[in-house]
Backbone as ProteinMPNN parsed JSONL, in Angstrom:
{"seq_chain_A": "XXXXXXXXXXXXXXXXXXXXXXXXXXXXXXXXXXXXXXXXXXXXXXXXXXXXXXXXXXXXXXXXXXXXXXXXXXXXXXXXXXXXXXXXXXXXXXXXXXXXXXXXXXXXXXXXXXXXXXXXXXXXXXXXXX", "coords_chain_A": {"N_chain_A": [[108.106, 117.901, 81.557], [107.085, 115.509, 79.914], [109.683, 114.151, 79.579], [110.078, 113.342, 81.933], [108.307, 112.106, 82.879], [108.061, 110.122, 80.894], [110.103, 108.889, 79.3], [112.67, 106.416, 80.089], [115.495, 106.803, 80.283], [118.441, 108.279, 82.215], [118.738, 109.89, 84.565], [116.512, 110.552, 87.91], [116.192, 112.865, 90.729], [115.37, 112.583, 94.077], [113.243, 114.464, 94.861], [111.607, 115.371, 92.278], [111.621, 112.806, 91.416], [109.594, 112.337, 93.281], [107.598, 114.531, 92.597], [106.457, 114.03, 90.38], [105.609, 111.061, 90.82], [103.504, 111.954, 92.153], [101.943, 113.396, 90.111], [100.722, 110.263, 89.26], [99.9, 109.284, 91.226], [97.591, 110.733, 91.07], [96.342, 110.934, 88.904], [95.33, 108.263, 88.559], [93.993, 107.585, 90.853], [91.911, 109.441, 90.147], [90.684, 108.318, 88.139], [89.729, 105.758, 89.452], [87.922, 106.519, 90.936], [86.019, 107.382, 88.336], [85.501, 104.917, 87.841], [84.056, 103.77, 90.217], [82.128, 105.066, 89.426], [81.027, 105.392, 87.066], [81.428, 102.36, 85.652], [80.941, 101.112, 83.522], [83.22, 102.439, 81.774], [85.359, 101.576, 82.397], [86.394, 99.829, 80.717], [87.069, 101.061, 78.884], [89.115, 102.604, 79.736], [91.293, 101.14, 80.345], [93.708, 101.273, 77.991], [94.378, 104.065, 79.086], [95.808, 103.268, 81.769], [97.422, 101.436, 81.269], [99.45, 103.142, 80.022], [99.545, 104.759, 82.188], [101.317, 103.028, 83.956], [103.79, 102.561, 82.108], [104.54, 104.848, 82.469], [105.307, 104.749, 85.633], [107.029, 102.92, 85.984], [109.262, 103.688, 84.07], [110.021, 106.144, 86.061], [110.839, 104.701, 88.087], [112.906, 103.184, 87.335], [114.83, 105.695, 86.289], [114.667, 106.426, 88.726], [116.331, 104.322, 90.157], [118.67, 104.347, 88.578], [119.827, 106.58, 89.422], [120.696, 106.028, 91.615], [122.687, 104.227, 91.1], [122.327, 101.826, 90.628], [120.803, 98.84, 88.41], [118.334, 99.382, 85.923], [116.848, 97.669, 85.347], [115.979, 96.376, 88.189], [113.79, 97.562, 88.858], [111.542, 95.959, 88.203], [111.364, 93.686, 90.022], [109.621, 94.901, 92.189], [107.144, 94.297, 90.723], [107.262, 91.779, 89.487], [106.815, 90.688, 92.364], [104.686, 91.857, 93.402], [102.801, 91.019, 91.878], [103.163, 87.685, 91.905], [102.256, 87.677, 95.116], [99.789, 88.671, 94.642], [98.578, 86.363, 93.46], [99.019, 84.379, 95.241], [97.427, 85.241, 97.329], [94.84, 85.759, 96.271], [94.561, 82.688, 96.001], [94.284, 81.907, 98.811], [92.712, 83.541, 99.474], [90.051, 83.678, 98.166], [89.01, 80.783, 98.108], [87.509, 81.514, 100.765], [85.85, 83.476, 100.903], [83.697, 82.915, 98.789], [81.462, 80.915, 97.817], [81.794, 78.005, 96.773], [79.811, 75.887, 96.001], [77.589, 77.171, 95.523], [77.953, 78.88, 93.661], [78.258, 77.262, 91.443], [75.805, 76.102, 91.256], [74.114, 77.781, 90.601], [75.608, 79.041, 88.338], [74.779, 76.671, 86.958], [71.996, 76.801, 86.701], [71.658, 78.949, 85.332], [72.664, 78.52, 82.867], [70.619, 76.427, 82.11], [68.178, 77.552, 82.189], [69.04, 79.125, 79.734], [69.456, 77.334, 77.567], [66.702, 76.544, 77.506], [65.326, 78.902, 75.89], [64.62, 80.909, 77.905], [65.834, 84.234, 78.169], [65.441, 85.823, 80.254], [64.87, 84.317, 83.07], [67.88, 83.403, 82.333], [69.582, 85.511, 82.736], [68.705, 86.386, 85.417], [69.436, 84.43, 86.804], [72.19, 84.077, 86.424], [72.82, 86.644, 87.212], [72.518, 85.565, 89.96], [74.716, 84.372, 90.271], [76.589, 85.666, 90.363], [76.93, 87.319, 92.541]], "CA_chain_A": [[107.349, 116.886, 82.261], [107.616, 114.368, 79.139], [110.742, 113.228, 79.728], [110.112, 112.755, 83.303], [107.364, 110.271, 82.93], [107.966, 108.928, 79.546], [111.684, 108.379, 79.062], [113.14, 106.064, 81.286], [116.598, 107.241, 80.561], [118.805, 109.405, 82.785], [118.279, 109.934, 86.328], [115.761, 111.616, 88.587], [116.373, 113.036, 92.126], [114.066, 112.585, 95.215], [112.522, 115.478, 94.371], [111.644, 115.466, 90.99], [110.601, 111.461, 91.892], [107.805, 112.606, 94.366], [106.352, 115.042, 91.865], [106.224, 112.728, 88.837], [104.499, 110.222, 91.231], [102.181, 112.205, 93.028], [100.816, 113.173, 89.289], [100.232, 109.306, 88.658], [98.73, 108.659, 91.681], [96.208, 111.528, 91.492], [95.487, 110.462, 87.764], [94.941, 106.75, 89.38], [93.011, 107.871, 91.458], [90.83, 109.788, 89.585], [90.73, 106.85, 87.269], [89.313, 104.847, 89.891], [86.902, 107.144, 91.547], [85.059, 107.148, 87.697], [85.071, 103.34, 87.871], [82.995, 103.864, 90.951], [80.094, 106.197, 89.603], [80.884, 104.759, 85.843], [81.855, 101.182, 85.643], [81.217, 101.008, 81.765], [84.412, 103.271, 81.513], [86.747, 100.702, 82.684], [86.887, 99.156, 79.491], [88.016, 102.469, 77.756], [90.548, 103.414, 79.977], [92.549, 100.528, 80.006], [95.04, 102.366, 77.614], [95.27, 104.924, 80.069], [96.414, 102.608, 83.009], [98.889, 100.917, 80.657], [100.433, 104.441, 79.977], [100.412, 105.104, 83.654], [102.102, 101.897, 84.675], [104.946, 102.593, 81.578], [105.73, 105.908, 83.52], [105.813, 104.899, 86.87], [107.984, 102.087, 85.239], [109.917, 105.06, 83.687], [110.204, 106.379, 87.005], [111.374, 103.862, 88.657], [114.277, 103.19, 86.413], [115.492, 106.801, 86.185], [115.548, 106.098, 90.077], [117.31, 103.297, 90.212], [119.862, 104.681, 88.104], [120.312, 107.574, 90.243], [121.272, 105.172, 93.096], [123.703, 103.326, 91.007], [121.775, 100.066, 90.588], [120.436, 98.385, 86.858], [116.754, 99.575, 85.997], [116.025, 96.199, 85.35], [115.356, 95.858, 89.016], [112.334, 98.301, 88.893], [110.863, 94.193, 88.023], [111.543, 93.27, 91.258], [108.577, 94.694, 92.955], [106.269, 93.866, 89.888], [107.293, 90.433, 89.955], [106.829, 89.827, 93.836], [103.538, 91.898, 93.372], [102.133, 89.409, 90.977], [103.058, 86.52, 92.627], [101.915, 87.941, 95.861], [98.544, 88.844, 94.322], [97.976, 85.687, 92.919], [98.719, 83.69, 96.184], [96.537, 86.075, 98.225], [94.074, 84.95, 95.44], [94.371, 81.432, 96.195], [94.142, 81.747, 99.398], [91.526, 84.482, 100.491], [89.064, 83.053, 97.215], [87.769, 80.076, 99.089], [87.091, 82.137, 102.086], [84.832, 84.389, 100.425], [83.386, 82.075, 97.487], [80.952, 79.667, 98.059], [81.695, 77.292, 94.989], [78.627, 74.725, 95.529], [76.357, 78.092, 95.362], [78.446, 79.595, 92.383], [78.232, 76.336, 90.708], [74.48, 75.61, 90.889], [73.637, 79.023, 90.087], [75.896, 78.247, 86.812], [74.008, 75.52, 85.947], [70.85, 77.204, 86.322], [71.47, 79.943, 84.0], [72.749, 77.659, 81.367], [69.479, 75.245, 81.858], [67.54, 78.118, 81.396], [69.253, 79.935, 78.792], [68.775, 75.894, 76.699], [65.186, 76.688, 77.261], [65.418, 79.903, 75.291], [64.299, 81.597, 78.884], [66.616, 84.562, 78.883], [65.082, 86.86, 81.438], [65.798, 83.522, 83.575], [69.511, 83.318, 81.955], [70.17, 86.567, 83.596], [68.573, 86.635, 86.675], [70.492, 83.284, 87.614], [73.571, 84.784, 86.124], [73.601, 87.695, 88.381], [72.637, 85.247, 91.237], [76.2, 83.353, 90.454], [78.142, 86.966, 90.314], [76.748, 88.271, 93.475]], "C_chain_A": [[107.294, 115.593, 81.443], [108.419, 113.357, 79.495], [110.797, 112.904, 80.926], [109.278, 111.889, 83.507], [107.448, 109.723, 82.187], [109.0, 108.162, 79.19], [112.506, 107.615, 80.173], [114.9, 105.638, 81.122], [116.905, 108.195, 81.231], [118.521, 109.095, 84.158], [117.357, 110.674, 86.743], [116.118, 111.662, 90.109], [114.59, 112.669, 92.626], [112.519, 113.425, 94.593], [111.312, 115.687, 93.065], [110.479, 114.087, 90.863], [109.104, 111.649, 92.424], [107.365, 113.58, 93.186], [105.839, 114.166, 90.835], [105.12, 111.811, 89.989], [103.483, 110.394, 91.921], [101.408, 112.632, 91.921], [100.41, 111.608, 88.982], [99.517, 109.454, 89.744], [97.534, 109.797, 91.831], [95.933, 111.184, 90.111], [95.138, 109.059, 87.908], [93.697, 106.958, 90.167], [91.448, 108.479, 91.079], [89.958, 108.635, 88.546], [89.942, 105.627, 87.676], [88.289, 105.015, 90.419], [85.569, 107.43, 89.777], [84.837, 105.63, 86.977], [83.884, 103.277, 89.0], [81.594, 104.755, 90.882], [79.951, 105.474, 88.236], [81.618, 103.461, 85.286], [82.371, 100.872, 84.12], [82.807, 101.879, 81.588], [85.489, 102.593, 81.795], [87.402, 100.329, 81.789], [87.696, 100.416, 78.998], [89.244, 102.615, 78.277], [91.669, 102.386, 80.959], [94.187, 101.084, 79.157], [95.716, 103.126, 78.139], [95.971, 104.031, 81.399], [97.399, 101.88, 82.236], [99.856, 102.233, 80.562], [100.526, 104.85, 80.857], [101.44, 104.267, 84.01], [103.38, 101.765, 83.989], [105.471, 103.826, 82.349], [105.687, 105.835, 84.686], [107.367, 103.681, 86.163], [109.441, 102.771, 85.148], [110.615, 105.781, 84.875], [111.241, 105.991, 87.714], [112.925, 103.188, 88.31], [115.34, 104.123, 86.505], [116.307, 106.43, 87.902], [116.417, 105.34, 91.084], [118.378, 103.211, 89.54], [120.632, 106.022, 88.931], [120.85, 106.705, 91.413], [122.063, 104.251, 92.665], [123.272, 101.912, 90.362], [120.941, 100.177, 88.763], [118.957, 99.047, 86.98], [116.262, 98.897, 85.835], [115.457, 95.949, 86.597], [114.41, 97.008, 89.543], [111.003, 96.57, 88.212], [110.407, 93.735, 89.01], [110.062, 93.306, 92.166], [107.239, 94.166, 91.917], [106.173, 92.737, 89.915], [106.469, 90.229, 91.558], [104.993, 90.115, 93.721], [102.269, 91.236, 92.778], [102.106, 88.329, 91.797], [102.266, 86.547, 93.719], [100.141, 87.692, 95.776], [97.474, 87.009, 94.446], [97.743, 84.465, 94.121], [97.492, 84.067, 97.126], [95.512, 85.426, 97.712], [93.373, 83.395, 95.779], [94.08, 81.175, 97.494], [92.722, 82.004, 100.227], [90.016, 84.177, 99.269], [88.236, 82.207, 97.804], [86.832, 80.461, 100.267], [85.785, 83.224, 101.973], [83.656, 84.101, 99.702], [82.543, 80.565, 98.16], [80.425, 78.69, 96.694], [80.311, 76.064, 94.789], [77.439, 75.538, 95.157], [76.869, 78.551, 94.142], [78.102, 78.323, 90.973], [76.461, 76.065, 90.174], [73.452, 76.623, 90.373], [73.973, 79.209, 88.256], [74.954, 77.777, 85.822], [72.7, 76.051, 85.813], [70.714, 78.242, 85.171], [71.951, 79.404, 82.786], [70.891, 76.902, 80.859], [67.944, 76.679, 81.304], [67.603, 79.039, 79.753], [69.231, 78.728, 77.745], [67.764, 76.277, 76.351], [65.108, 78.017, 76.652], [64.823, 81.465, 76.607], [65.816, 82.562, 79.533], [66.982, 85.425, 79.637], [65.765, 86.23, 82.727], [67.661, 83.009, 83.8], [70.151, 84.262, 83.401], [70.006, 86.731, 84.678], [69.8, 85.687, 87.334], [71.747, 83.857, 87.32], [74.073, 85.432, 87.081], [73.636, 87.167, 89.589], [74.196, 84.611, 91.169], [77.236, 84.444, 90.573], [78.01, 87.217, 91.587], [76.412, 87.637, 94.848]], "O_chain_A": [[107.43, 114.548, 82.08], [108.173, 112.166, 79.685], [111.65, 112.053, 81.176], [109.451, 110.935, 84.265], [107.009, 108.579, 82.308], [108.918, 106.989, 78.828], [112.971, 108.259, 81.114], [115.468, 104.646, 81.58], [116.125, 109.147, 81.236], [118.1, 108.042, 84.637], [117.159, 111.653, 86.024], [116.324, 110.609, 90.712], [113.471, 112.558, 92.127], [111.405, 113.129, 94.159], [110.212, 116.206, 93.251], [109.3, 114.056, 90.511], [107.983, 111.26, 92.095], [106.339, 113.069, 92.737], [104.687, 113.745, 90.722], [103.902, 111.968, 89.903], [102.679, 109.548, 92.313], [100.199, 112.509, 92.115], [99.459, 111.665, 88.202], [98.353, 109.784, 89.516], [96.65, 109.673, 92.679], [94.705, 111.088, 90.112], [94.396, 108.739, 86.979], [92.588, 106.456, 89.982], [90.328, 108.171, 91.488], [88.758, 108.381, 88.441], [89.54, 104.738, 86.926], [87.52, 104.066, 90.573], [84.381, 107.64, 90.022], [84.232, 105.32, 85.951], [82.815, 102.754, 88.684], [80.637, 105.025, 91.608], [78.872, 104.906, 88.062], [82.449, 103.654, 84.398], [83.466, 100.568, 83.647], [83.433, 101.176, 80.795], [86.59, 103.013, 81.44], [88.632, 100.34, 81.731], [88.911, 100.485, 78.814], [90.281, 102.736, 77.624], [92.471, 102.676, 81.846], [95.323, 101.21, 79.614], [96.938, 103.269, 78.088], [96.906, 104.653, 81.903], [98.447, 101.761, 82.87], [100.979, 102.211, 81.065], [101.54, 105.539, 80.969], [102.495, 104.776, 84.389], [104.259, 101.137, 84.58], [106.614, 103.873, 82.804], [106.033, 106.89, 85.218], [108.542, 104.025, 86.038], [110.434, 102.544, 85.839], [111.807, 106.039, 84.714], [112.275, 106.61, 87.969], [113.799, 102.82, 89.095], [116.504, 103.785, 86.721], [117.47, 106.265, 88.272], [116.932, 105.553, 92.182], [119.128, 102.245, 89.678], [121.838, 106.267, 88.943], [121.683, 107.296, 92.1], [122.363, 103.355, 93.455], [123.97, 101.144, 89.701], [120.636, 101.19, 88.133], [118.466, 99.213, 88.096], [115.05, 98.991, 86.025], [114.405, 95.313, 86.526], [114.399, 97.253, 90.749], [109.802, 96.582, 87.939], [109.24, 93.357, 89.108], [109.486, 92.342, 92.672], [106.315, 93.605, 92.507], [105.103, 92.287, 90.323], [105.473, 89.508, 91.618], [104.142, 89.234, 93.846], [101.125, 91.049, 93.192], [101.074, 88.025, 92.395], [101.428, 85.646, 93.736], [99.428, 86.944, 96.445], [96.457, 86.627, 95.025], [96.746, 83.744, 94.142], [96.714, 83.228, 97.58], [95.05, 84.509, 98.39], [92.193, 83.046, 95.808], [93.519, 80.085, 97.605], [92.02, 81.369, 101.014], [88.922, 84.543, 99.698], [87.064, 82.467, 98.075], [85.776, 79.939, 100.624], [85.006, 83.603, 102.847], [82.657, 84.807, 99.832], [82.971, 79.571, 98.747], [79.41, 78.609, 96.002], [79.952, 75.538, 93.735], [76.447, 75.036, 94.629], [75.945, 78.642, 93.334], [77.782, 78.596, 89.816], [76.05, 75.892, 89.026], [72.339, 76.416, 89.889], [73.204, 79.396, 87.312], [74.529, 78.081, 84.708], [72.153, 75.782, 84.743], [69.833, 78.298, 84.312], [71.602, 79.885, 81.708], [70.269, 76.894, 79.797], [67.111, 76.635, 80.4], [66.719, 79.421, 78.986], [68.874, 79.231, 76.68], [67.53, 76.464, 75.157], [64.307, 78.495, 77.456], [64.685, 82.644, 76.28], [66.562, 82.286, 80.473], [68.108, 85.863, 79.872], [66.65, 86.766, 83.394], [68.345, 82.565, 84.722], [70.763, 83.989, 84.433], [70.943, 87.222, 85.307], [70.734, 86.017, 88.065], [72.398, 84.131, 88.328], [75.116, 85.25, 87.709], [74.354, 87.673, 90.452], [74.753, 84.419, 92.25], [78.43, 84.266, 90.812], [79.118, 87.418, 92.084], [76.212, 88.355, 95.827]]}, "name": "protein", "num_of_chains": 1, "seq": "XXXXXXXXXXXXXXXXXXXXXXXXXXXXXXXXXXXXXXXXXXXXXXXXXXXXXXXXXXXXXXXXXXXXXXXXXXXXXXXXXXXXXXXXXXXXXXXXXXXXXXXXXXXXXXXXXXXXXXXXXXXXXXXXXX"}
């Protein structure tokens, strides 16, 4: 099982493909379901979502060598997905975001956190997150 998620030499069949990626996405998943009861845990298991994302990577390579083609273009959807993201971003942000309320909420938790008031800091804080 190593060399099927870690090494992204060689080839992998169909087969072989779907098991390898149905363990990431059930360790993804799980991954994400204790972001939703334990938030604090996100931070930690950053490491682990980098070492998922090198073996689907891994994956993806093997299977793109099985079909002939470079593993460089296991990029391809990473790239577009980025870009994608980041337009979506730009787009669906204003729509959601009300920047004259995010802004004045800002300024209030600065003006109080000046005044050494930082029960105030925070309350306004969380009013500018939420």
């Amino acid at each position: 099982m190593g060399s099927l998620l870690f090494s992204p030499s060689g080839r992998v069949g169909p087969a072989d493909f779907m098991k390898g990626y149905t363990i990431l996405i059930v360790i993804g998943l799980i991954i994400n379901l204790l972001f939703a009861f334990a938030p604090m845990l996100a931070l930690l298991s950053f490491p682990i979502l980098i070492v998922l994302l090198w073996c689907s990577i891994a994956l993806w390579i093997k299977r793109y060598h099985d079909a002939g083609k470079s593993g460089w273009m296991c990029l391809i959807p990473i790239i577009v997905g980025i870009v994608a993201g980041f337009v979506l971003s730009l787009i669906l942000t204003p729509m959601f975001v009300d920047a004259d309320a995010a802004l004045a909420a800002t300024e209030a938790a600065e003006a109080a956190a000046a005044e050494g008031d930082i029960g105030g800091a925070m309350s306004a804080a969380m009013g500018a997150s939420g």
